[in-house]
PDB file of C-alpha atoms and ligand atoms in Angstrom:
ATOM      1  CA  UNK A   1      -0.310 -17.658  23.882  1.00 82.00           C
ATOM      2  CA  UNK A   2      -0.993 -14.077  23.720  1.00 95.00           C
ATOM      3  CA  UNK A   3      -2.500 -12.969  20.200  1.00 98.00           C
ATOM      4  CA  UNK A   4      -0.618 -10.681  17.742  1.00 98.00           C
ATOM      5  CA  UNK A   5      -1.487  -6.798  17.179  1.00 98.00           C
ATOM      6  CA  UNK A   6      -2.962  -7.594  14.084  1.00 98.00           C
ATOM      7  CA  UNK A   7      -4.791 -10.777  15.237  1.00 98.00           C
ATOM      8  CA  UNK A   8      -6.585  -7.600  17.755  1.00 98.00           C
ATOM      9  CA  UNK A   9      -7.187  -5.508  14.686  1.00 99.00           C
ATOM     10  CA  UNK A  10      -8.731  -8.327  12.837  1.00 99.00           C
ATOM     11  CA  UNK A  11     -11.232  -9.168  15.945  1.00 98.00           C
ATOM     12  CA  UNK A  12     -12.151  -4.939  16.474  1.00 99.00           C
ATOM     13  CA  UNK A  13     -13.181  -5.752  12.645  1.00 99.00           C
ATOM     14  CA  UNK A  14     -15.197  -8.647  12.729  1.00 98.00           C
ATOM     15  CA  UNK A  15     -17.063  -7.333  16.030  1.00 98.00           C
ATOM     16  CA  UNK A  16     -17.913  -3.615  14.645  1.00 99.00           C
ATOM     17  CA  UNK A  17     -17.459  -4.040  10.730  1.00 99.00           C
ATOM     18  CA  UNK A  18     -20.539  -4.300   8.173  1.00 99.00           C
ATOM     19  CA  UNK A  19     -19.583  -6.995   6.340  1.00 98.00           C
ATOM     20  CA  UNK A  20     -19.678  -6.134   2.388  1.00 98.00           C
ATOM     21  CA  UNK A  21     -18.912  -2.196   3.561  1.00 99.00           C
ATOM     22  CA  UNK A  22     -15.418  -1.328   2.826  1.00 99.00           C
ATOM     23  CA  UNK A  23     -16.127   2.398   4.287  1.00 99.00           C
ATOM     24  CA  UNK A  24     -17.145   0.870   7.765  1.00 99.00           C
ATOM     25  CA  UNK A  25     -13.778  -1.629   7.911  1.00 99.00           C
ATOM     26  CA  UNK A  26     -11.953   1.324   7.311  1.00 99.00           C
ATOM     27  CA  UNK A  27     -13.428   3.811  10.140  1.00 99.00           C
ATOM     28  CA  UNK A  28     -13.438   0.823  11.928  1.00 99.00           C
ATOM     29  CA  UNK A  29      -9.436   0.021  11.936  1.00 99.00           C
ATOM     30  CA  UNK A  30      -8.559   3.685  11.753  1.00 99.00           C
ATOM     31  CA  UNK A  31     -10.785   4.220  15.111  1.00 99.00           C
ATOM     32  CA  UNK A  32      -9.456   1.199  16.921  1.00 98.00           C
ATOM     33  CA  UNK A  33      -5.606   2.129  15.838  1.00 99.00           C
ATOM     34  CA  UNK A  34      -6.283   5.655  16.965  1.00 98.00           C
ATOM     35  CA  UNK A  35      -7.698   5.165  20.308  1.00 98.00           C
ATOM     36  CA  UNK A  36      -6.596   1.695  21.059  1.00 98.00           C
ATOM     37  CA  UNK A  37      -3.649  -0.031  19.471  1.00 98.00           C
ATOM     38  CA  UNK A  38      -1.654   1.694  17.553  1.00 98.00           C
ATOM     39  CA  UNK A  39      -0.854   0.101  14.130  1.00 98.00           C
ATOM     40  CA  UNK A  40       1.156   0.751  10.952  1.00 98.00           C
ATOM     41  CA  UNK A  41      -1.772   1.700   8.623  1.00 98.00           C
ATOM     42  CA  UNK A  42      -1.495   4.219   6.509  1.00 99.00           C
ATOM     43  CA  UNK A  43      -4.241   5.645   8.214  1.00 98.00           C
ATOM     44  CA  UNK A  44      -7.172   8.690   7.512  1.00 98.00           C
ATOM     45  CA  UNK A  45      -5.028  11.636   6.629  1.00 99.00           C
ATOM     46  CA  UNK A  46      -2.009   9.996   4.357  1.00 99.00           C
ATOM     47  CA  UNK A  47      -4.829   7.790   3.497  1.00 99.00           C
ATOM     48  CA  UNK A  48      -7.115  10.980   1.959  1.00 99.00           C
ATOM     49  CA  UNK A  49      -4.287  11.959  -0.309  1.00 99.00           C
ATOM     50  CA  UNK A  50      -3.853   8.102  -1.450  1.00 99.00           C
ATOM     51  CA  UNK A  51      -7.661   8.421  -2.032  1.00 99.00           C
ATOM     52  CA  UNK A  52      -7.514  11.720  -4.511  1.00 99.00           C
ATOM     53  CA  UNK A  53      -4.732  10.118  -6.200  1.00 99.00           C
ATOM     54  CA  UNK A  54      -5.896   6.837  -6.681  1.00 99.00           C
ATOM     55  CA  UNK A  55      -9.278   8.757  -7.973  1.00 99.00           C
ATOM     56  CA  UNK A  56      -7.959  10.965 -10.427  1.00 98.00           C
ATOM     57  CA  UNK A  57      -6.282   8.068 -11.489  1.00 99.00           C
ATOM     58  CA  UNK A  58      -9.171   5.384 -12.197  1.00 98.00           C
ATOM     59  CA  UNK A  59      -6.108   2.754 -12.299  1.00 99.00           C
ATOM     60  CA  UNK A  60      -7.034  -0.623 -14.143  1.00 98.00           C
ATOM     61  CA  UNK A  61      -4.185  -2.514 -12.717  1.00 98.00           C
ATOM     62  CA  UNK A  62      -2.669  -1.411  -9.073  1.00 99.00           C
ATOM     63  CA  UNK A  63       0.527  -2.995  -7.424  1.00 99.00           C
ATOM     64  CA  UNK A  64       0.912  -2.738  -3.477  1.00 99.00           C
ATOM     65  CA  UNK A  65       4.597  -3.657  -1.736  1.00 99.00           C
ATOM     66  CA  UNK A  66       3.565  -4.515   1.676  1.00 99.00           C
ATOM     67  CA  UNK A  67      -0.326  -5.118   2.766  1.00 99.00           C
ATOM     68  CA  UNK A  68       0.412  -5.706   6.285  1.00 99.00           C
ATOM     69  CA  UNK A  69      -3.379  -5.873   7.517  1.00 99.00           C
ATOM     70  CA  UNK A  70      -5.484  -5.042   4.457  1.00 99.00           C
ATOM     71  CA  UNK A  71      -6.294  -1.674   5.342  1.00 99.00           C
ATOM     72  CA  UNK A  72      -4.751   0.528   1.989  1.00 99.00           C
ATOM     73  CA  UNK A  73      -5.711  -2.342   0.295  1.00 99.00           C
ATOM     74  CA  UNK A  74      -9.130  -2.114   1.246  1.00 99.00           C
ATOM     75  CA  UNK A  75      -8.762   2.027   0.760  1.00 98.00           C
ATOM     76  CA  UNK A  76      -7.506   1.100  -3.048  1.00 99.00           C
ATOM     77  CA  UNK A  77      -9.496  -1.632  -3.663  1.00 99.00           C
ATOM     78  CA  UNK A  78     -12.679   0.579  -2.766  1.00 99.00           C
ATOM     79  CA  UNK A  79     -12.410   3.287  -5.168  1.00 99.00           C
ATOM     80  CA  UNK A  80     -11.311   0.778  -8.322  1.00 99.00           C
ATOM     81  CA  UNK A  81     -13.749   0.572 -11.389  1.00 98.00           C
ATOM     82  CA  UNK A  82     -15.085  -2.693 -12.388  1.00 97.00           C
ATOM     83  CA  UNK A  83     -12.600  -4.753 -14.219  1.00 98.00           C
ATOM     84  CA  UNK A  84      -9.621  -2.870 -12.281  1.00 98.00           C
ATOM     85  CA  UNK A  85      -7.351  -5.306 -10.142  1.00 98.00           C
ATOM     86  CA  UNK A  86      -5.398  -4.702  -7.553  1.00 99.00           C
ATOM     87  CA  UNK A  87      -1.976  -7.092  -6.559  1.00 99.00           C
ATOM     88  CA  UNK A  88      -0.616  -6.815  -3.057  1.00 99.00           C
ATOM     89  CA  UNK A  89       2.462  -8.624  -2.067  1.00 99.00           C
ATOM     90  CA  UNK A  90       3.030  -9.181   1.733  1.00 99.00           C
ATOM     91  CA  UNK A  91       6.286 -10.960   2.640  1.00 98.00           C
ATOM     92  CA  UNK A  92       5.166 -11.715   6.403  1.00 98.00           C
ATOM     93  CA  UNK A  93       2.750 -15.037   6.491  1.00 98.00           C
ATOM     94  CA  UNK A  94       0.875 -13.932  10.052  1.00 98.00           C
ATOM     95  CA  UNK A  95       0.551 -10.160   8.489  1.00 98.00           C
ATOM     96  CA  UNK A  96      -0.837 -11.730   5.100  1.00 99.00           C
ATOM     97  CA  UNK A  97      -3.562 -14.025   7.087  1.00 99.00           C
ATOM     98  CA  UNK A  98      -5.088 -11.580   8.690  1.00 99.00           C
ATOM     99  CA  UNK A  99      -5.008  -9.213   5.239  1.00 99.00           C
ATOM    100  CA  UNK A 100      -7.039 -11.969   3.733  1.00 99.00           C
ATOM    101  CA  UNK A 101      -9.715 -11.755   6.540  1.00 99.00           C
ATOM    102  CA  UNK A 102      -9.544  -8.035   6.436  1.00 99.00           C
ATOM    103  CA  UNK A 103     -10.081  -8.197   2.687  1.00 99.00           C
ATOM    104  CA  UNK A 104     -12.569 -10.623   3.077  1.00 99.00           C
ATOM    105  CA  UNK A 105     -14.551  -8.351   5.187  1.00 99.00           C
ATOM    106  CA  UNK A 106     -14.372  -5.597   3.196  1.00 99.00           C
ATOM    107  CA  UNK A 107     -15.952  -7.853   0.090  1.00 99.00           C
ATOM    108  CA  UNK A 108     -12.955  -6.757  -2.269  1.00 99.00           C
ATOM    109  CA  UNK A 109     -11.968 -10.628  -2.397  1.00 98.00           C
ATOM    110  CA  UNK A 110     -12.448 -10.797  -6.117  1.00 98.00           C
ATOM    111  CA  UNK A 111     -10.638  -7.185  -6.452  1.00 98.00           C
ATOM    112  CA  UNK A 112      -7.916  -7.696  -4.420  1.00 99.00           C
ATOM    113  CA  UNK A 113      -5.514 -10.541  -5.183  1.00 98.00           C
ATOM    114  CA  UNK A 114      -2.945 -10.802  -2.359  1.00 99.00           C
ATOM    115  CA  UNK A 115       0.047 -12.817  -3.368  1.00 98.00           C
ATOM    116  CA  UNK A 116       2.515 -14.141  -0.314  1.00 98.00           C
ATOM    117  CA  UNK A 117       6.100 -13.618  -0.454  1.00 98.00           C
ATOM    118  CA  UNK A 118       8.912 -11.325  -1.127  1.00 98.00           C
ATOM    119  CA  UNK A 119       8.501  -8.159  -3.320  1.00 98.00           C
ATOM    120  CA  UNK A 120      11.796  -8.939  -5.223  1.00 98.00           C
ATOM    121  CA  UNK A 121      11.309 -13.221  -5.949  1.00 98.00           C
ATOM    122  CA  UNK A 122       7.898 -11.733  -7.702  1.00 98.00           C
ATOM    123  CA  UNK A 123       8.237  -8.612  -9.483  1.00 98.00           C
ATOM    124  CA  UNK A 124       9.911 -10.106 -12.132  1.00 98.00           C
ATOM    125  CA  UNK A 125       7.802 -13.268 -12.500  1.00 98.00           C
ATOM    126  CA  UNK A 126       4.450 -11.026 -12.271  1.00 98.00           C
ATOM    127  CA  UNK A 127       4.156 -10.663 -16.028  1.00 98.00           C
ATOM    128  CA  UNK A 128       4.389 -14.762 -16.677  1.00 98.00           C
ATOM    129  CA  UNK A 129       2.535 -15.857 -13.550  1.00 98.00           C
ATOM    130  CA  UNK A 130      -0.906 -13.307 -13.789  1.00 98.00           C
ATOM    131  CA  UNK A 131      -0.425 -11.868 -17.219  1.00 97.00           C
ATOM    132  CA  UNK A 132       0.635  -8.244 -16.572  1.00 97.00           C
ATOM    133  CA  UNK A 133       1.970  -6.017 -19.102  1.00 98.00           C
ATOM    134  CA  UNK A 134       2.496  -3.364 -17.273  1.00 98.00           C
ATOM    135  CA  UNK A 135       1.215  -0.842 -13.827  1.00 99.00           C
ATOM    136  CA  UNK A 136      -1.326   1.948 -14.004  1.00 99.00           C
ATOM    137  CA  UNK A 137      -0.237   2.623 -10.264  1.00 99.00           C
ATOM    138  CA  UNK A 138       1.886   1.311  -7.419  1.00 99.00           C
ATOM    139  CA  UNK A 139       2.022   2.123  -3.824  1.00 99.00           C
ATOM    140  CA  UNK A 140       5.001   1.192  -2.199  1.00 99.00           C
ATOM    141  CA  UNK A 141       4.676   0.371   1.735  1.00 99.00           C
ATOM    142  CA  UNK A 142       6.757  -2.690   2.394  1.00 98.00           C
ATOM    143  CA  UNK A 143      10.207  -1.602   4.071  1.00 98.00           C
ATOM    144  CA  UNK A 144      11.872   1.206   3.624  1.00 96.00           C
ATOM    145  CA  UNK A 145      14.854  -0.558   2.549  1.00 96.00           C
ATOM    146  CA  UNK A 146      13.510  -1.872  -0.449  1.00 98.00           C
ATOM    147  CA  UNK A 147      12.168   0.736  -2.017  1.00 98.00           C
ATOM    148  CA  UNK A 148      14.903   1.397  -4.153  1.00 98.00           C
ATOM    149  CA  UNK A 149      15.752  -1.868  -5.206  1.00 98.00           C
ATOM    150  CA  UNK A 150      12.125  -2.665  -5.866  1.00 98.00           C
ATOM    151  CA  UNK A 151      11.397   0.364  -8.281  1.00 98.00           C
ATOM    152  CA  UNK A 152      14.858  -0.149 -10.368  1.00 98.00           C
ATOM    153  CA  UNK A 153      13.689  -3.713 -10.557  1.00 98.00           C
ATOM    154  CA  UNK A 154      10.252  -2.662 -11.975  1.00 98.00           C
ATOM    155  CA  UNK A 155      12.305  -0.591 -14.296  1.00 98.00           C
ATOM    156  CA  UNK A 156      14.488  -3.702 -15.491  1.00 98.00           C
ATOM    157  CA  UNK A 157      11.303  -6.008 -16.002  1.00 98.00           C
ATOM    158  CA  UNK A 158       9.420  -3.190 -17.676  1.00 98.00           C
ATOM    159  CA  UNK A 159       6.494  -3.358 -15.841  1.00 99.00           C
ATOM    160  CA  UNK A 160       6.013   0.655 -15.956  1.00 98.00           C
ATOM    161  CA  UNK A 161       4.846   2.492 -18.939  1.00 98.00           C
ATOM    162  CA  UNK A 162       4.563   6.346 -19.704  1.00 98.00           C
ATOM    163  CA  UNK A 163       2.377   7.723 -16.771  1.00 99.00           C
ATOM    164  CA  UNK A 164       2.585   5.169 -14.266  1.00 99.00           C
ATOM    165  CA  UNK A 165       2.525   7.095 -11.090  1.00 99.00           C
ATOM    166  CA  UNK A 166       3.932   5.453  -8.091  1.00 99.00           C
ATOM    167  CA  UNK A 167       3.280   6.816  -4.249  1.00 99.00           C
ATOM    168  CA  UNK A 168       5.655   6.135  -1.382  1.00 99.00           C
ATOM    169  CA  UNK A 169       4.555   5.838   2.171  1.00 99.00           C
ATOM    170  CA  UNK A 170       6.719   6.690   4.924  1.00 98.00           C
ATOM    171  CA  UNK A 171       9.133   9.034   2.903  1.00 98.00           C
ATOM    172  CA  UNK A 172       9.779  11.121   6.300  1.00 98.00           C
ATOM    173  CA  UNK A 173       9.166   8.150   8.792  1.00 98.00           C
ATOM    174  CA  UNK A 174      10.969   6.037   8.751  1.00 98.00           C
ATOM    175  CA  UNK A 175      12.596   7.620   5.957  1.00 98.00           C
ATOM    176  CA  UNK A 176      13.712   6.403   2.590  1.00 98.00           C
ATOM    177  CA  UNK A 177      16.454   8.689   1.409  1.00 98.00           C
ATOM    178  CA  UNK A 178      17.674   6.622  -1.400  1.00 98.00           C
ATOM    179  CA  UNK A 179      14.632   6.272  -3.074  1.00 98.00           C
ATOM    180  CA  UNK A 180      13.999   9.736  -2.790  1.00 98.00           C
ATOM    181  CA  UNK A 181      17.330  10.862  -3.539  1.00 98.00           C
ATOM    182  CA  UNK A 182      16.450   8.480  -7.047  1.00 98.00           C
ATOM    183  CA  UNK A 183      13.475   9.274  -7.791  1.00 98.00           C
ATOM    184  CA  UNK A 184      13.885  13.411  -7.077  1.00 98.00           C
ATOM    185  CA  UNK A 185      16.681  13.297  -9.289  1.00 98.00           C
ATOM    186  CA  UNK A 186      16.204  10.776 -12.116  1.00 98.00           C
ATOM    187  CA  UNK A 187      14.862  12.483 -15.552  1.00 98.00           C
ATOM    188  CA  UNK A 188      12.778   8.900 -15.846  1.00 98.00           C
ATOM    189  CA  UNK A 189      10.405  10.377 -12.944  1.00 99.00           C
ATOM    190  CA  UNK A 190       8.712  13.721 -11.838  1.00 99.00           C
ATOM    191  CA  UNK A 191       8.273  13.641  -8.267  1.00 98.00           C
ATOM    192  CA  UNK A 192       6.517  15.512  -5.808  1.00 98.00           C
ATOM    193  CA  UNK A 193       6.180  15.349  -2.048  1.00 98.00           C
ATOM    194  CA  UNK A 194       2.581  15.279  -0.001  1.00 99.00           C
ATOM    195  CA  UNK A 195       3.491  16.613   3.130  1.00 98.00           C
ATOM    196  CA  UNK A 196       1.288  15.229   6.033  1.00 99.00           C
ATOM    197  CA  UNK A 197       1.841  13.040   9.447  1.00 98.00           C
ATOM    198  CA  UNK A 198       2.339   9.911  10.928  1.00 98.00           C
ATOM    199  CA  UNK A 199      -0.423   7.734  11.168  1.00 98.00           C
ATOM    200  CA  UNK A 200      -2.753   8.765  14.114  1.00 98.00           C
ATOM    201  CA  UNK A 201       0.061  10.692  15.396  1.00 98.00           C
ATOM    202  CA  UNK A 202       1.162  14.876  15.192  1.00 98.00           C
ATOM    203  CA  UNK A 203       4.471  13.630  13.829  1.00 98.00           C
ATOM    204  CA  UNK A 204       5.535  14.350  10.436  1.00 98.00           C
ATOM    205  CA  UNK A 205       5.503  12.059   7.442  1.00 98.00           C
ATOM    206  CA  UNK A 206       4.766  12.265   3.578  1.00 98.00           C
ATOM    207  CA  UNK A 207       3.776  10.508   0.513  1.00 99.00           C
ATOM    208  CA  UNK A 208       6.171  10.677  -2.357  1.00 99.00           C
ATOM    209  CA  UNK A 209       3.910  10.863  -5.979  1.00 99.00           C
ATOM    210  CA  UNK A 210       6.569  10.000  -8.619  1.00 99.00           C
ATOM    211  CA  UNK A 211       4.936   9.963 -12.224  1.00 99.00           C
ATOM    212  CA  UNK A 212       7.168   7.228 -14.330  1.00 99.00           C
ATOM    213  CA  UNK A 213       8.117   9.412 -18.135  1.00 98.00           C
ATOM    214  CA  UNK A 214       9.617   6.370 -19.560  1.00 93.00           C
TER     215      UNK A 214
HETATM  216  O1  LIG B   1       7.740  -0.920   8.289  1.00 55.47           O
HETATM  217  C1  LIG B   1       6.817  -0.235   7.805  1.00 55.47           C
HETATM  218  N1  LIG B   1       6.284  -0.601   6.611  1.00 55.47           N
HETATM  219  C2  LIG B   1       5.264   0.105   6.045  1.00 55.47           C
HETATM  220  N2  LIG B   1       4.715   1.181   6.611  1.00 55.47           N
HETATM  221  C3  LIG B   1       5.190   1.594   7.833  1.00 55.47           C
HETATM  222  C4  LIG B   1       4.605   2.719   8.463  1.00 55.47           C
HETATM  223  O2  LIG B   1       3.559   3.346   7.824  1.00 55.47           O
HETATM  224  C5  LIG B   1       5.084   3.163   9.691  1.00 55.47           C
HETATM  225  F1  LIG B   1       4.506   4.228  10.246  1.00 55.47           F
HETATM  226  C6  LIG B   1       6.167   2.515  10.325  1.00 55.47           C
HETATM  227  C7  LIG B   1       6.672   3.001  11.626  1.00 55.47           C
HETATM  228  C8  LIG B   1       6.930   2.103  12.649  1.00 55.47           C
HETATM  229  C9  LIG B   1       7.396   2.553  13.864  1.00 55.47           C
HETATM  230  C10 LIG B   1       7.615   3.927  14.070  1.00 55.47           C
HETATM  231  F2  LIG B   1       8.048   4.352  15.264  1.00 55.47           F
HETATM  232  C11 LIG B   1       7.373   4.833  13.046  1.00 55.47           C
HETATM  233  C12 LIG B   1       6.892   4.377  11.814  1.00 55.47           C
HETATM  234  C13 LIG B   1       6.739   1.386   9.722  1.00 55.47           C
HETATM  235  C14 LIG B   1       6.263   0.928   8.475  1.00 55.47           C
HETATM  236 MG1  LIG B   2       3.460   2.807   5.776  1.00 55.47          MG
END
């Protein structure tokens, strides 16, 4: 049977990649999605501003909803100090295979812990089952749908403290009104919008940086 877009993404890694070199799996997916198969990465230009926050940052503990194929993971995972962890949850089991291979590649396998199944079932058992107290930093780019649900849920299990900042992918496309209705509104957060585009497209999209007051 045929193989899957990310199954494809995977191979365009392993054949051009430097194992061990995070940088080269990264131009290596972004260059493949851009001018071959288009794929839901965050990609090179959201995926600067995720960089500059993530480095201003220096996060010690970092939560991703939704890994899909590895690659923000990978763009996280790369700029983490030693000591710093980083938790992805990926609901899909084909999406999370390939993330581990992707991961793999990269070398951030003992940075990068990717945990199967859905973002709600684990948030609240995260503290019990690795130990967390709370989030220096969570991207959210799972489903649209969830966003909402997922961040008043981090709320109710307390796994945010004073300055956790929290970025959004796909604010604009597909669109998460709710969340930013919430989170725009809410004196718990101050939010801001990073206007930029569509992965490897001219369409528009943004990142939504919401810093958690508590
Ligand atoms: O479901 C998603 N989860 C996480 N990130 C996404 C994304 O970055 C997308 F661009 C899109 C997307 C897919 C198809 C389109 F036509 C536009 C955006 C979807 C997701
Ligand atoms: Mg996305």
């Amino acid at each position: 049977t045929r193989t899957t877009r990310p199954q494809r993404l995977l191979k365009a890694v392993q054949d051009r990649a430097i194992r061990g070199n995070p940088k080269s799996v990264i131009s290596v997916i972004d260059h493949y999605c851009r001018n071959q198969e288009w794929a839901m990465n965050v990609g090179d230009e959201k995926g600067f501003i995720l960089d500059s926050v993530v480095s201003e940052l220096n996060p010690q503990t970092v939560l991703e909803l939704g890994t899909y194929c590895g690659y923000s993971a990978v763009r996280i995972g790369r700029l983490l100090h030693s000591g710093a962890r980083l938790l992805t949850l990926e609901f899909n089991p084909d999406y999370a295979a390939v993330a581990r291979e992707v991961i793999s590649w990269a070398g951030l396998e003992n940075t990068v812990q990717l945990v199967e199944g859905a973002s709600g079932d684990w948030i609240p058992r995260l503290r019990e089952h690795f130990g967390i107290h709370t989030f220096d930093f969570i991207f959210l780019d799972h489903w649209k749908e969830g966003y909402l649900a997922d961040i008043k849920l981090l709320e109710e299990c307390r796994l945010l403290r004073k300055g956790t900042v929290l970025l959004a992918d796909n604010v604009v496309c597909p669109g998460a009104p709710d969340y930013l209705e919430y989170v725009r509104k809410s004196p718990l957060y101050d939010s801001r919008y990073f206007k930029s585009h569509l992965e490897y497209t001219k369409a528009e999209d943004g990142l939504e940086k919401s810093v958690y007051l508590g």
